[in-house]
Tab-separated table of C-alpha atoms in Angstrom:
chain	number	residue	atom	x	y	z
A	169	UNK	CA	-14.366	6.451	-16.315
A	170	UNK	CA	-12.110	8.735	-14.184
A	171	UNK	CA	-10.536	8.090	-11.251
A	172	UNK	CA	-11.859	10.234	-8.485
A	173	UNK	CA	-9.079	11.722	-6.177
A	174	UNK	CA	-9.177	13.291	-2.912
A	175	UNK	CA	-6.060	15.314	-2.239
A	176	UNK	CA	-5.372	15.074	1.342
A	177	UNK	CA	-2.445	17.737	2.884
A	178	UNK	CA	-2.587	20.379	5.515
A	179	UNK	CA	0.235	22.640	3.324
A	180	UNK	CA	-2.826	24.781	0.671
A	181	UNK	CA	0.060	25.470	-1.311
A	182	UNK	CA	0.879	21.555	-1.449
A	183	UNK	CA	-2.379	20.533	-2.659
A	184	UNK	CA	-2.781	23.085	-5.450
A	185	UNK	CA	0.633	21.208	-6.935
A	186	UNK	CA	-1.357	18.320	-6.673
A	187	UNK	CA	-4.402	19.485	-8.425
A	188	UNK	CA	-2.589	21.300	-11.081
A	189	UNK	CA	-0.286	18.004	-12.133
A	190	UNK	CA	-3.172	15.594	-11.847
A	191	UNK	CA	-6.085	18.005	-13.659
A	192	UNK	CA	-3.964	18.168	-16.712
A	193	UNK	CA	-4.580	14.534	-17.054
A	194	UNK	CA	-7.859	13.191	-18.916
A	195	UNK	CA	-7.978	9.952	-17.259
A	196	UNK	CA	-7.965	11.776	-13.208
A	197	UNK	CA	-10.565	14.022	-11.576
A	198	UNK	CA	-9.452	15.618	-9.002
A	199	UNK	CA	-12.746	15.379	-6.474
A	200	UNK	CA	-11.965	17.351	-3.269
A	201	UNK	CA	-9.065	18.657	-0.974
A	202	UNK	CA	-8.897	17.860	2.876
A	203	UNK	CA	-6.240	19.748	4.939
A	204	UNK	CA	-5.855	16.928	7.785
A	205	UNK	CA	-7.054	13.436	8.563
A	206	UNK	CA	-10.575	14.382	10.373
A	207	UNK	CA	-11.197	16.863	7.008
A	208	UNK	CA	-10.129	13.598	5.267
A	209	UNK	CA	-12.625	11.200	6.924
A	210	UNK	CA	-15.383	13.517	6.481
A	211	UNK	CA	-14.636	14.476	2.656
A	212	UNK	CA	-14.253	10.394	1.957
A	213	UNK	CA	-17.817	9.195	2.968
A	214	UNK	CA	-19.012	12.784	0.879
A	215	UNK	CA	-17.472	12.764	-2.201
A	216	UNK	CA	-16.560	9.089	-2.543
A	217	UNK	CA	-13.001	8.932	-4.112
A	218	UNK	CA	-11.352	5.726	-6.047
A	219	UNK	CA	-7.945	6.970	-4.147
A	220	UNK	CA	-6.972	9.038	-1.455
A	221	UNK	CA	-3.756	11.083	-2.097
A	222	UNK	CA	-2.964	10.974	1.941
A	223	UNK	CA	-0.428	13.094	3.324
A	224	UNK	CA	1.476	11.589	6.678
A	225	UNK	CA	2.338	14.214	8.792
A	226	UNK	CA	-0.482	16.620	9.561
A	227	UNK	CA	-1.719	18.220	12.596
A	228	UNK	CA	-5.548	17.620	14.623
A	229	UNK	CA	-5.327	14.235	13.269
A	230	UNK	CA	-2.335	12.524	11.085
A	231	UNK	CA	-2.592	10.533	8.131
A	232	UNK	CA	-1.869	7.043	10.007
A	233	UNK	CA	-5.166	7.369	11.958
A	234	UNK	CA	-7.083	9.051	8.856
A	235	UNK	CA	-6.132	5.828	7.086
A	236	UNK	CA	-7.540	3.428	9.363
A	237	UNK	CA	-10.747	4.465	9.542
A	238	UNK	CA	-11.329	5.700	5.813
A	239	UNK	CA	-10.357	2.205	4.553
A	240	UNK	CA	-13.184	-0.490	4.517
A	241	UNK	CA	-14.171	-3.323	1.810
A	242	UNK	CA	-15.023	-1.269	-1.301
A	243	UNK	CA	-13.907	1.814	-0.282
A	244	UNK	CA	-11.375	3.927	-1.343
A	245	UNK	CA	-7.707	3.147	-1.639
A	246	UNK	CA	-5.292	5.239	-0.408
A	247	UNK	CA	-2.023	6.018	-1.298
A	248	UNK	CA	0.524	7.494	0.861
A	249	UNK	CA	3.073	10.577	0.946
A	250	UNK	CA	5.698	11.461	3.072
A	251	UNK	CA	8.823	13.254	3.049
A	252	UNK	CA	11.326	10.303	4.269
A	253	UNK	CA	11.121	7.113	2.566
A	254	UNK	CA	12.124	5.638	6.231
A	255	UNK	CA	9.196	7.574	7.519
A	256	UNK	CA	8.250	5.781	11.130
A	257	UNK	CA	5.158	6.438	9.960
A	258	UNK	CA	5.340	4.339	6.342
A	259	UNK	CA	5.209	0.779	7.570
A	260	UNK	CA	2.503	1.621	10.420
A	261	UNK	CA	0.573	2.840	7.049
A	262	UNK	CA	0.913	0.014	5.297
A	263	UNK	CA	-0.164	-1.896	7.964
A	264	UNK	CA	-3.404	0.155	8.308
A	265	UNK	CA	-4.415	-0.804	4.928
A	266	UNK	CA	-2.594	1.943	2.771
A	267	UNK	CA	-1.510	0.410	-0.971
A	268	UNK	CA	1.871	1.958	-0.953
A	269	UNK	CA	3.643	5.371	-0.558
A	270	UNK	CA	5.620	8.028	-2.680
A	271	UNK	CA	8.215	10.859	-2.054
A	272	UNK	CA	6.498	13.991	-2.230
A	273	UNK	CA	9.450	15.060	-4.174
A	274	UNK	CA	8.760	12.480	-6.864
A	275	UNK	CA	8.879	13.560	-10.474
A	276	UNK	CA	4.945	14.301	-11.514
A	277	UNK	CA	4.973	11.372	-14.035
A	278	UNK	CA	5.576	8.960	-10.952
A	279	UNK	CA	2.489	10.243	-8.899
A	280	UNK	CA	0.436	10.440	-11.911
A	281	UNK	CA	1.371	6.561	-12.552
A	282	UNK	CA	1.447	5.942	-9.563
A	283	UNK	CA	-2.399	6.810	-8.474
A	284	UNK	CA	-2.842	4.987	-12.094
A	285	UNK	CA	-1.936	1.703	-10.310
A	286	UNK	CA	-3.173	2.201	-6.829
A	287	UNK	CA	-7.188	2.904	-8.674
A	288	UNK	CA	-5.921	-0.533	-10.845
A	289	UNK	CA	-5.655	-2.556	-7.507
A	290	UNK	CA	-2.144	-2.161	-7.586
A	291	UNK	CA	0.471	-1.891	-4.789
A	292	UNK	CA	2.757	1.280	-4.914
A	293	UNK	CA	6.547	-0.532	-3.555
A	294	UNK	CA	9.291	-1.758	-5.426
A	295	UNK	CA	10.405	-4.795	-4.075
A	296	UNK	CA	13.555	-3.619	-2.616
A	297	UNK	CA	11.906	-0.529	-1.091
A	298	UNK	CA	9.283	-3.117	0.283
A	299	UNK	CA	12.374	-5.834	2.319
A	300	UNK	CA	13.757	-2.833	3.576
A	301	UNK	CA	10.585	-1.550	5.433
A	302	UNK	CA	9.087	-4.604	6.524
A	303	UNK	CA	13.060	-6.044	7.929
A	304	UNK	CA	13.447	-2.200	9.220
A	305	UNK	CA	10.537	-2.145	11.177
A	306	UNK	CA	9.543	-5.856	11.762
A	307	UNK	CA	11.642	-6.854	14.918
A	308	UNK	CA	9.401	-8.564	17.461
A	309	UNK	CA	10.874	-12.424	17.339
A	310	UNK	CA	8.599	-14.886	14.765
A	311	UNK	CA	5.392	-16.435	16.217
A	312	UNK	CA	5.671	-19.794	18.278
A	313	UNK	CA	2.271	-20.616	16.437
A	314	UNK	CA	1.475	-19.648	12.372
A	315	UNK	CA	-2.237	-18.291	12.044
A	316	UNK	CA	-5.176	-20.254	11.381
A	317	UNK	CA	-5.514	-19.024	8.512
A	318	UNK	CA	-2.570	-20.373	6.751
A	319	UNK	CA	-3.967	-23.703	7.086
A	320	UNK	CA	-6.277	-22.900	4.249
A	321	UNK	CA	-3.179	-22.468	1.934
A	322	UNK	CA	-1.637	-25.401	-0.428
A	323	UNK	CA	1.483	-25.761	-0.580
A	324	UNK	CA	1.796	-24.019	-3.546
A	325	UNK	CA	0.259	-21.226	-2.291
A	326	UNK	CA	2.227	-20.985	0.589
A	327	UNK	CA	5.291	-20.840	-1.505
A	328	UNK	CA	4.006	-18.280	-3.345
A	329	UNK	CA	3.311	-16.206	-0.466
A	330	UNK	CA	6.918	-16.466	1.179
A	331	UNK	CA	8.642	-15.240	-1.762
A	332	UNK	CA	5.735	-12.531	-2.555
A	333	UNK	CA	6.421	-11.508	0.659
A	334	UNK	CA	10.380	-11.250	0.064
A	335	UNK	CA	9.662	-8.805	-2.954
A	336	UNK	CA	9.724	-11.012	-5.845
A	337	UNK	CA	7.662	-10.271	-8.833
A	338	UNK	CA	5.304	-12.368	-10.252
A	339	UNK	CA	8.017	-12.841	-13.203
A	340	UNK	CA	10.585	-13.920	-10.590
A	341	UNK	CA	8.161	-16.235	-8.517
A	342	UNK	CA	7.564	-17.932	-11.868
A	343	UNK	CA	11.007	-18.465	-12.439
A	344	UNK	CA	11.949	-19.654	-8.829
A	345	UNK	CA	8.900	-22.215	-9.095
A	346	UNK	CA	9.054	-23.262	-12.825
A	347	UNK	CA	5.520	-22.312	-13.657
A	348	UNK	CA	3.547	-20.205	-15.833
A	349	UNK	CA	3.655	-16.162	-14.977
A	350	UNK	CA	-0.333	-16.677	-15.432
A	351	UNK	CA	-0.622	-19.149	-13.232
A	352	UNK	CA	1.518	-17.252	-10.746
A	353	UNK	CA	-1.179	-14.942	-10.759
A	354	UNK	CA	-3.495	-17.020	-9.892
A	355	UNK	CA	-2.197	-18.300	-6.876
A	356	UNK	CA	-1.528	-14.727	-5.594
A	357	UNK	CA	-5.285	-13.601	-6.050
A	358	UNK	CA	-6.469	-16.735	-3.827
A	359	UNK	CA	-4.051	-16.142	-1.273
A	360	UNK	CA	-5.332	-11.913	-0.940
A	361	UNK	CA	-8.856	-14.002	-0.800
A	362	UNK	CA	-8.094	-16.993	1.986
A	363	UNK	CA	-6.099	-14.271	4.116
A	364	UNK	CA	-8.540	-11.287	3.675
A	365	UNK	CA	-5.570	-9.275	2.718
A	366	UNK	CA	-5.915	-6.105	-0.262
A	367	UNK	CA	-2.752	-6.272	-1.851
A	368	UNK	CA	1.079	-7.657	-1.384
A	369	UNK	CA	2.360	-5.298	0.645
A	370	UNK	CA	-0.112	-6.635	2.895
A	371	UNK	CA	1.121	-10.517	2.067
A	372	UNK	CA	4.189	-9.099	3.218
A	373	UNK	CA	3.256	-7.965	6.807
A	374	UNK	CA	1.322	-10.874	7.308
A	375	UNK	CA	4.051	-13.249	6.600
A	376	UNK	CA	6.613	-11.198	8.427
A	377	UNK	CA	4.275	-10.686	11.638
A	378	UNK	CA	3.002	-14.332	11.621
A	379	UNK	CA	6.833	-15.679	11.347
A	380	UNK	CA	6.269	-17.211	7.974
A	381	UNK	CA	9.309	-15.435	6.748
A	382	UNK	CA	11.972	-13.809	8.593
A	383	UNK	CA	13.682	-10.442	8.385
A	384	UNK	CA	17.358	-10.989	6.947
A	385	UNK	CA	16.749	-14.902	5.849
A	386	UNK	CA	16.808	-15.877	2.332
């Protein structure tokens, strides 16, 4: 099975780049182009892609608003590009639903790899680049109250969540708690289903917004 991408930029030249780099590969079909986020809407519901290659910056309509309404359950997933890793733009996308972000200046074997994980369920930040956006942008004061929704949690699974949310891998969670990588796993997957969440970059906006963890602390 290929994975179905929609290249999404309002430079032509831009997206031909796109399509040469990800043609040559046997495992990617490139599906359609859309040169700005209302082309990008419209191109989604037709052609049904597995990701969304989704410039930020573009005029009519940007990739920010594009974003929100193209994602849905079982829809496609859509995977950011910008020129600025400090983008204003980044962590609003993230928040929208967008499974991570690359420099458009990134070597072709990192967007290749990178729409590789993004189609696998996969979230595209390292760790470090993910602490920096969410304690960059994340400045309103922590909640007086946690969600409802937390209350659903064990404790385990709370842990889990806090230090998923700092940028820890599941490796390094492990570690921290003294238990199986596996079972690591396994906590993280019922936490994305109690919280209604896609991925951990969006366990790490909700437990930033909802004042589970703080920027700076820890």
């Amino acid at each position: 099975m290929s994975i179905r991408v929609l290249i999404v930029d309002d430079q032509a030249l831009v997206r031909t780049g796109f399509r040469m780099i990800l043609e040559s590969e046997p495992d990617i079909e490139v599906v359609g182009e859309a040169g700005d986020g209302s082309e990008a809407i419209a191109a989604a519901k037709e052609v049904a892609p597995d990701v969304v290659l989704m410039d930020v910056r573009m005029p009519s309509m940007d990739g920010l608003e594009a974003t929100r309404r193209i994602i849905a359950p079982g829809g496609p997933r859509v995977l950011m590009l910008t020129t600025f890793d400090m983008d204003e733009y980044v962590y609003e996308s993230l928040r929208a639903g967008a499974s991570g972000f690359l420099l458009k200046d990134a070597p072709a074997d990192q967007l290749v790899a990178g729409i590789r994980a993004v189609a696998a369920g996969q979230s595209l930040l390292a760790p470090s680049v993910t602490r920096r956006l969410i304690e960059h942008y994340t400045s309103a004061p922590a909640k007086a109250t946690r969600p409802a929704e937390v209350d659903s949690l064990t404790a385990r699974e709370l842990e889990v969540l806090k230090l998923a949310a700092r940028g820890l891998s599941n490796a390094e969670i492990a570690d921290a708690l003294v238990i199986a990588e596996t079972t690591v796993k396994t906590h993280v997957a019922r936490v994305l289903m109690k919280l209604g969440l896609r991925d951990r970059v969006q366990i790490a906006i909700f437990a930033y917004e909802s004042g589970l963890v703080t920027p700076g602390a820890g």
